[in-house]
Every structure is written in C-alpha cells, then in structure tokens.
Amino acid sequence: MTLQELQNQALQLPISDRWRLVQLLLHSIQQETLSFSSPNPNMNSVTGLDPWTQSLIGVIELSAEEPTESYVDYLEEKYS
C-alpha cells in the first residue's frame, strides 16, 4: 500500500477514528524521538499519563535566554 492509498483510506474514516489514529501516530513518533535523545529523569514521571497528554510534551520550546533579559531588551527597543 502506498502512502497516497493509506492517506485516502484514513481520510474516509469517521472523525473519532481519525483523531485516535493521529494520537497513536503522535505517540509513536514521540516514543521514537525520545529513544534517540539522551535519557531524561523526568520522563519516568510522564509514562503514566494518557497518550494524548504525553503528545503535548515538547510542543513548547523554552528559550535559553532569561525572560527578564528578553523583557529588558524589549523595553529598551520600545522606548529608545
């Protein structure tokens, strides 16, 4: 089965089945991605979460820059 055939079949599923398929795919991708990254001690605490909740982990990336520095830079630019 080609990717196009699989896509066509998936789009014919009821929305509840498509939503579940999306959740399962995201969970699968997340698990594979985590297996390539360095072990994180906090990941043990998320294994008991629902797969949908687990799929949200990593969606927001925190910047390395301090929020205070960003805000100060913003104010300096705004008022200079």
Coordinates of N, CA, C and O in Angstrom, one line a residue:
M1 N 0.8 -1.2 0.0 CA 0.0 0.0 0.0 C 0.9 1.2 0.0 O 1.8 1.3 0.8
T2 N 0.6 2.2 -0.9 CA 1.4 3.4 -0.9 C 0.9 4.4 0.1 O -0.2 4.3 0.7
L3 N 1.7 5.4 0.3 CA 1.3 6.4 1.3 C 0.0 7.1 0.8 O -0.8 7.4 1.6
Q4 N -0.1 7.4 -0.5 CA -1.3 8.0 -1.0 C -2.5 7.2 -0.8 O -3.6 7.7 -0.4
E5 N -2.4 5.9 -0.9 CA -3.6 5.0 -0.7 C -3.9 5.0 0.8 O -5.1 5.0 1.2
L6 N -2.9 5.0 1.6 CA -3.2 5.0 3.1 C -3.8 6.3 3.5 O -4.8 6.3 4.3
Q7 N -3.3 7.4 2.9 CA -3.9 8.7 3.2 C -5.4 8.8 2.8 O -6.3 9.2 3.5
N8 N -5.7 8.3 1.6 CA -7.1 8.3 1.1 C -8.0 7.4 2.0 O -9.1 7.8 2.3
Q9 N -7.5 6.3 2.4 CA -8.3 5.4 3.3 C -8.5 6.1 4.7 O -9.6 6.1 5.3
A10 N -7.5 6.7 5.2 CA -7.5 7.4 6.5 C -8.5 8.5 6.5 O -9.3 8.7 7.4
L11 N -8.6 9.3 5.4 CA -9.5 10.4 5.3 C -11.0 10.0 5.1 O -11.9 10.8 5.3
Q12 N -11.2 8.7 4.9 CA -12.6 8.2 4.8 C -13.1 7.7 6.1 O -14.3 7.4 6.3
L13 N -12.2 7.6 7.1 CA -12.6 7.2 8.4 C -13.5 8.2 9.1 O -13.3 9.4 8.8
P14 N -14.3 7.8 10.1 CA -15.0 8.8 10.9 C -14.0 9.6 11.7 O -12.9 9.2 12.0
I15 N -14.5 10.8 12.0 CA -13.5 11.7 12.7 C -13.0 11.2 14.0 O -11.8 11.4 14.3
S16 N -13.8 10.4 14.7 CA -13.3 9.9 16.0 C -12.2 8.9 15.8 O -11.2 8.9 16.5
D17 N -12.3 8.1 14.7 CA -11.2 7.1 14.4 C -10.0 7.9 13.8 O -8.8 7.5 14.1
R18 N -10.2 8.9 13.1 CA -9.0 9.7 12.6 C -8.3 10.4 13.7 O -7.1 10.4 13.8
W19 N -9.1 10.9 14.7 CA -8.5 11.5 15.9 C -7.6 10.5 16.7 O -6.5 10.8 17.1
R20 N -8.2 9.3 16.8 CA -7.4 8.3 17.6 C -6.2 7.9 16.8 O -5.1 7.7 17.4
L21 N -6.3 7.8 15.5 CA -5.1 7.5 14.6 C -4.0 8.6 14.8 O -2.9 8.2 14.9
V22 N -4.4 9.8 14.8 CA -3.5 10.9 15.0 C -2.8 10.8 16.3 O -1.6 10.9 16.4
Q23 N -3.6 10.5 17.4 CA -3.0 10.3 18.7 C -2.0 9.2 18.7 O -0.9 9.3 19.3
L24 N -2.3 8.1 18.1 CA -1.4 6.9 18.1 C -0.2 7.2 17.3 O 0.9 6.9 17.7
L25 N -0.3 7.9 16.2 CA 0.9 8.3 15.4 C 1.8 9.2 16.2 O 3.0 9.1 16.2
L26 N 1.2 10.2 16.8 CA 2.0 11.2 17.6 C 2.7 10.5 18.7 O 3.9 10.8 19.0
H27 N 2.0 9.6 19.4 CA 2.6 8.9 20.5 C 3.8 8.0 20.0 O 4.9 8.0 20.6
S28 N 3.6 7.4 18.8 CA 4.7 6.5 18.2 C 5.9 7.4 17.9 O 7.0 7.0 18.1
I29 N 5.6 8.5 17.2 CA 6.7 9.4 16.8 C 7.4 9.9 18.1 O 8.7 10.0 18.1
Q30 N 6.7 10.3 19.1 CA 7.3 10.8 20.3 C 8.2 9.7 21.0 O 9.3 10.0 21.4
Q31 N 7.7 8.5 21.0 CA 8.5 7.4 21.6 C 9.8 7.2 20.8 O 10.8 7.0 21.4
E32 N 9.7 7.2 19.5 CA 10.9 7.0 18.7 C 11.9 8.2 18.9 O 13.1 8.0 18.9
T33 N 11.3 9.4 19.0 CA 12.2 10.6 19.1 C 12.9 10.5 20.5 O 14.0 10.8 20.6
L34 N 12.1 10.1 21.5 CA 12.7 10.0 22.8 C 13.8 9.0 22.9 O 14.8 9.1 23.7
S35 N 13.7 7.9 22.2 CA 14.7 6.9 22.2 C 16.0 7.3 21.6 O 17.0 6.8 22.0
F36 N 16.0 8.3 20.8 CA 17.2 8.8 20.2 C 17.8 9.9 21.0 O 19.0 10.3 20.9
S37 N 17.1 10.5 21.9 CA 17.6 11.6 22.7 C 18.2 11.1 24.0 O 18.0 9.9 24.3
S38 N 18.9 11.9 24.7 CA 19.5 11.5 25.9 C 18.5 11.2 27.0 O 17.4 11.8 27.0
P39 N 18.7 10.2 27.9 CA 17.7 9.9 28.9 C 17.5 11.1 29.8 O 18.4 11.8 30.2
N40 N 16.2 11.3 30.1 CA 15.8 12.4 31.0 C 15.1 11.8 32.2 O 14.1 11.1 32.1
P41 N 15.6 12.1 33.4 CA 15.0 11.5 34.6 C 13.5 11.9 34.8 O 12.8 11.2 35.4
N42 N 13.1 13.1 34.2 CA 11.7 13.5 34.4 C 10.8 12.7 33.5 O 9.6 12.8 33.7
M43 N 11.3 12.0 32.5 CA 10.4 11.3 31.6 C 9.7 10.1 32.3 O 8.7 9.7 31.9
N44 N 10.3 9.6 33.4 CA 9.7 8.5 34.1 C 8.3 8.9 34.7 O 7.4 8.2 34.9
S45 N 8.2 10.2 35.0 CA 7.0 10.7 35.7 C 5.9 10.9 34.7 O 4.8 11.1 35.1
V46 N 6.2 10.9 33.4 CA 5.1 11.1 32.4 C 4.6 9.7 31.8 O 3.6 9.8 31.0
T47 N 5.2 8.6 32.1 CA 4.8 7.4 31.5 C 3.4 7.0 31.9 O 2.7 6.2 31.2
G48 N 2.9 7.5 33.0 CA 1.6 7.1 33.5 C 0.5 8.0 32.9 O -0.7 7.8 33.1
L49 N 0.9 9.0 32.1 CA -0.1 10.0 31.5 C -0.8 9.3 30.3 O -0.2 8.5 29.7
D50 N -1.9 9.9 30.0 CA -2.7 9.5 28.8 C -1.8 9.8 27.6 O -1.1 10.8 27.6
P51 N -1.9 9.0 26.5 CA -1.1 9.2 25.3 C -1.3 10.6 24.8 O -0.4 11.3 24.2
W52 N -2.6 11.1 24.8 CA -2.9 12.4 24.3 C -2.1 13.5 25.1 O -1.5 14.4 24.5
T53 N -2.1 13.3 26.4 CA -1.3 14.3 27.2 C 0.2 14.2 27.0 O 0.8 15.2 26.9
Q54 N 0.7 13.0 26.8 CA 2.1 12.8 26.5 C 2.4 13.4 25.2 O 3.5 13.9 25.0
S55 N 1.5 13.4 24.2 CA 1.8 14.0 22.9 C 2.0 15.5 23.0 O 2.6 16.1 22.1
L56 N 1.6 16.2 24.1 CA 1.8 17.6 24.3 C 3.1 18.0 24.8 O 3.6 19.1 24.7
I57 N 3.8 17.0 25.3 CA 5.2 17.2 25.9 C 6.1 17.6 24.8 O 6.2 16.9 23.7
G58 N 6.8 18.7 25.0 CA 7.8 19.2 24.0 C 7.2 20.1 22.9 O 7.9 20.5 22.0
V59 N 5.9 20.4 23.0 CA 5.3 21.2 22.0 C 5.8 22.7 22.1 O 6.1 23.3 21.1
I60 N 6.0 23.1 23.3 CA 6.5 24.4 23.6 C 8.0 24.3 23.9 O 8.4 23.6 24.8
E61 N 8.8 25.0 23.2 CA 10.2 25.0 23.5 C 10.6 26.3 24.3 O 10.2 27.4 24.0
L62 N 11.3 26.0 25.4 CA 11.7 27.1 26.2 C 13.0 27.7 25.7 O 13.9 26.9 25.3
S63 N 13.1 29.0 25.6 CA 14.4 29.5 25.1 C 15.4 29.5 26.3 O 15.1 29.5 27.4
A64 N 16.7 29.5 25.9 CA 17.7 29.5 26.8 C 17.9 30.9 27.5 O 18.5 31.0 28.5
E65 N 17.4 31.9 26.8 CA 17.5 33.3 27.3 C 16.6 33.5 28.5 O 15.5 33.0 28.5
E66 N 17.1 34.3 29.4 CA 16.3 34.6 30.6 C 15.1 35.5 30.2 O 15.3 36.4 29.4
P67 N 13.9 35.2 30.7 CA 12.7 36.0 30.4 C 13.0 37.5 30.7 O 12.5 38.4 30.1
T68 N 13.7 37.7 31.9 CA 13.9 39.1 32.3 C 14.7 39.8 31.2 O 14.5 41.0 30.9
E69 N 15.8 39.2 30.7 CA 16.6 39.8 29.7 C 15.8 40.1 28.5 O 16.0 41.2 27.9
S70 N 14.9 39.2 28.1 CA 14.1 39.5 26.9 C 13.2 40.7 27.1 O 13.0 41.5 26.2
Y71 N 12.6 40.8 28.3 CA 11.7 41.9 28.6 C 12.5 43.2 28.6 O 12.0 44.2 28.1
V72 N 13.7 43.2 29.2 CA 14.5 44.4 29.3 C 14.9 44.8 27.8 O 14.8 46.0 27.5
D73 N 15.3 43.8 27.0 CA 15.6 44.2 25.6 C 14.4 44.8 24.9 O 14.5 45.7 24.1
Y74 N 13.3 44.2 25.1 CA 12.0 44.7 24.5 C 11.8 46.1 25.0 O 11.5 47.0 24.1
L75 N 11.9 46.4 26.3 CA 11.6 47.8 26.7 C 12.6 48.8 26.2 O 12.3 49.9 25.8
E76 N 13.9 48.3 26.1 CA 14.9 49.2 25.6 C 14.6 49.6 24.1 O 14.8 50.7 23.7
E77 N 14.2 48.6 23.4 CA 13.9 48.8 22.0 C 12.7 49.7 21.8 O 12.6 50.6 21.0
K78 N 11.7 49.5 22.7 CA 10.4 50.2 22.6 C 10.6 51.7 22.9 O 10.1 52.6 22.2
Y79 N 11.4 52.0 23.9 CA 11.5 53.3 24.4 C 12.8 54.0 24.0 O 13.1 55.1 24.5
S80 N 13.6 53.5 23.1 CA 14.8 54.2 22.7 C 14.5 54.9 21.4 O 13.6 54.8 20.7

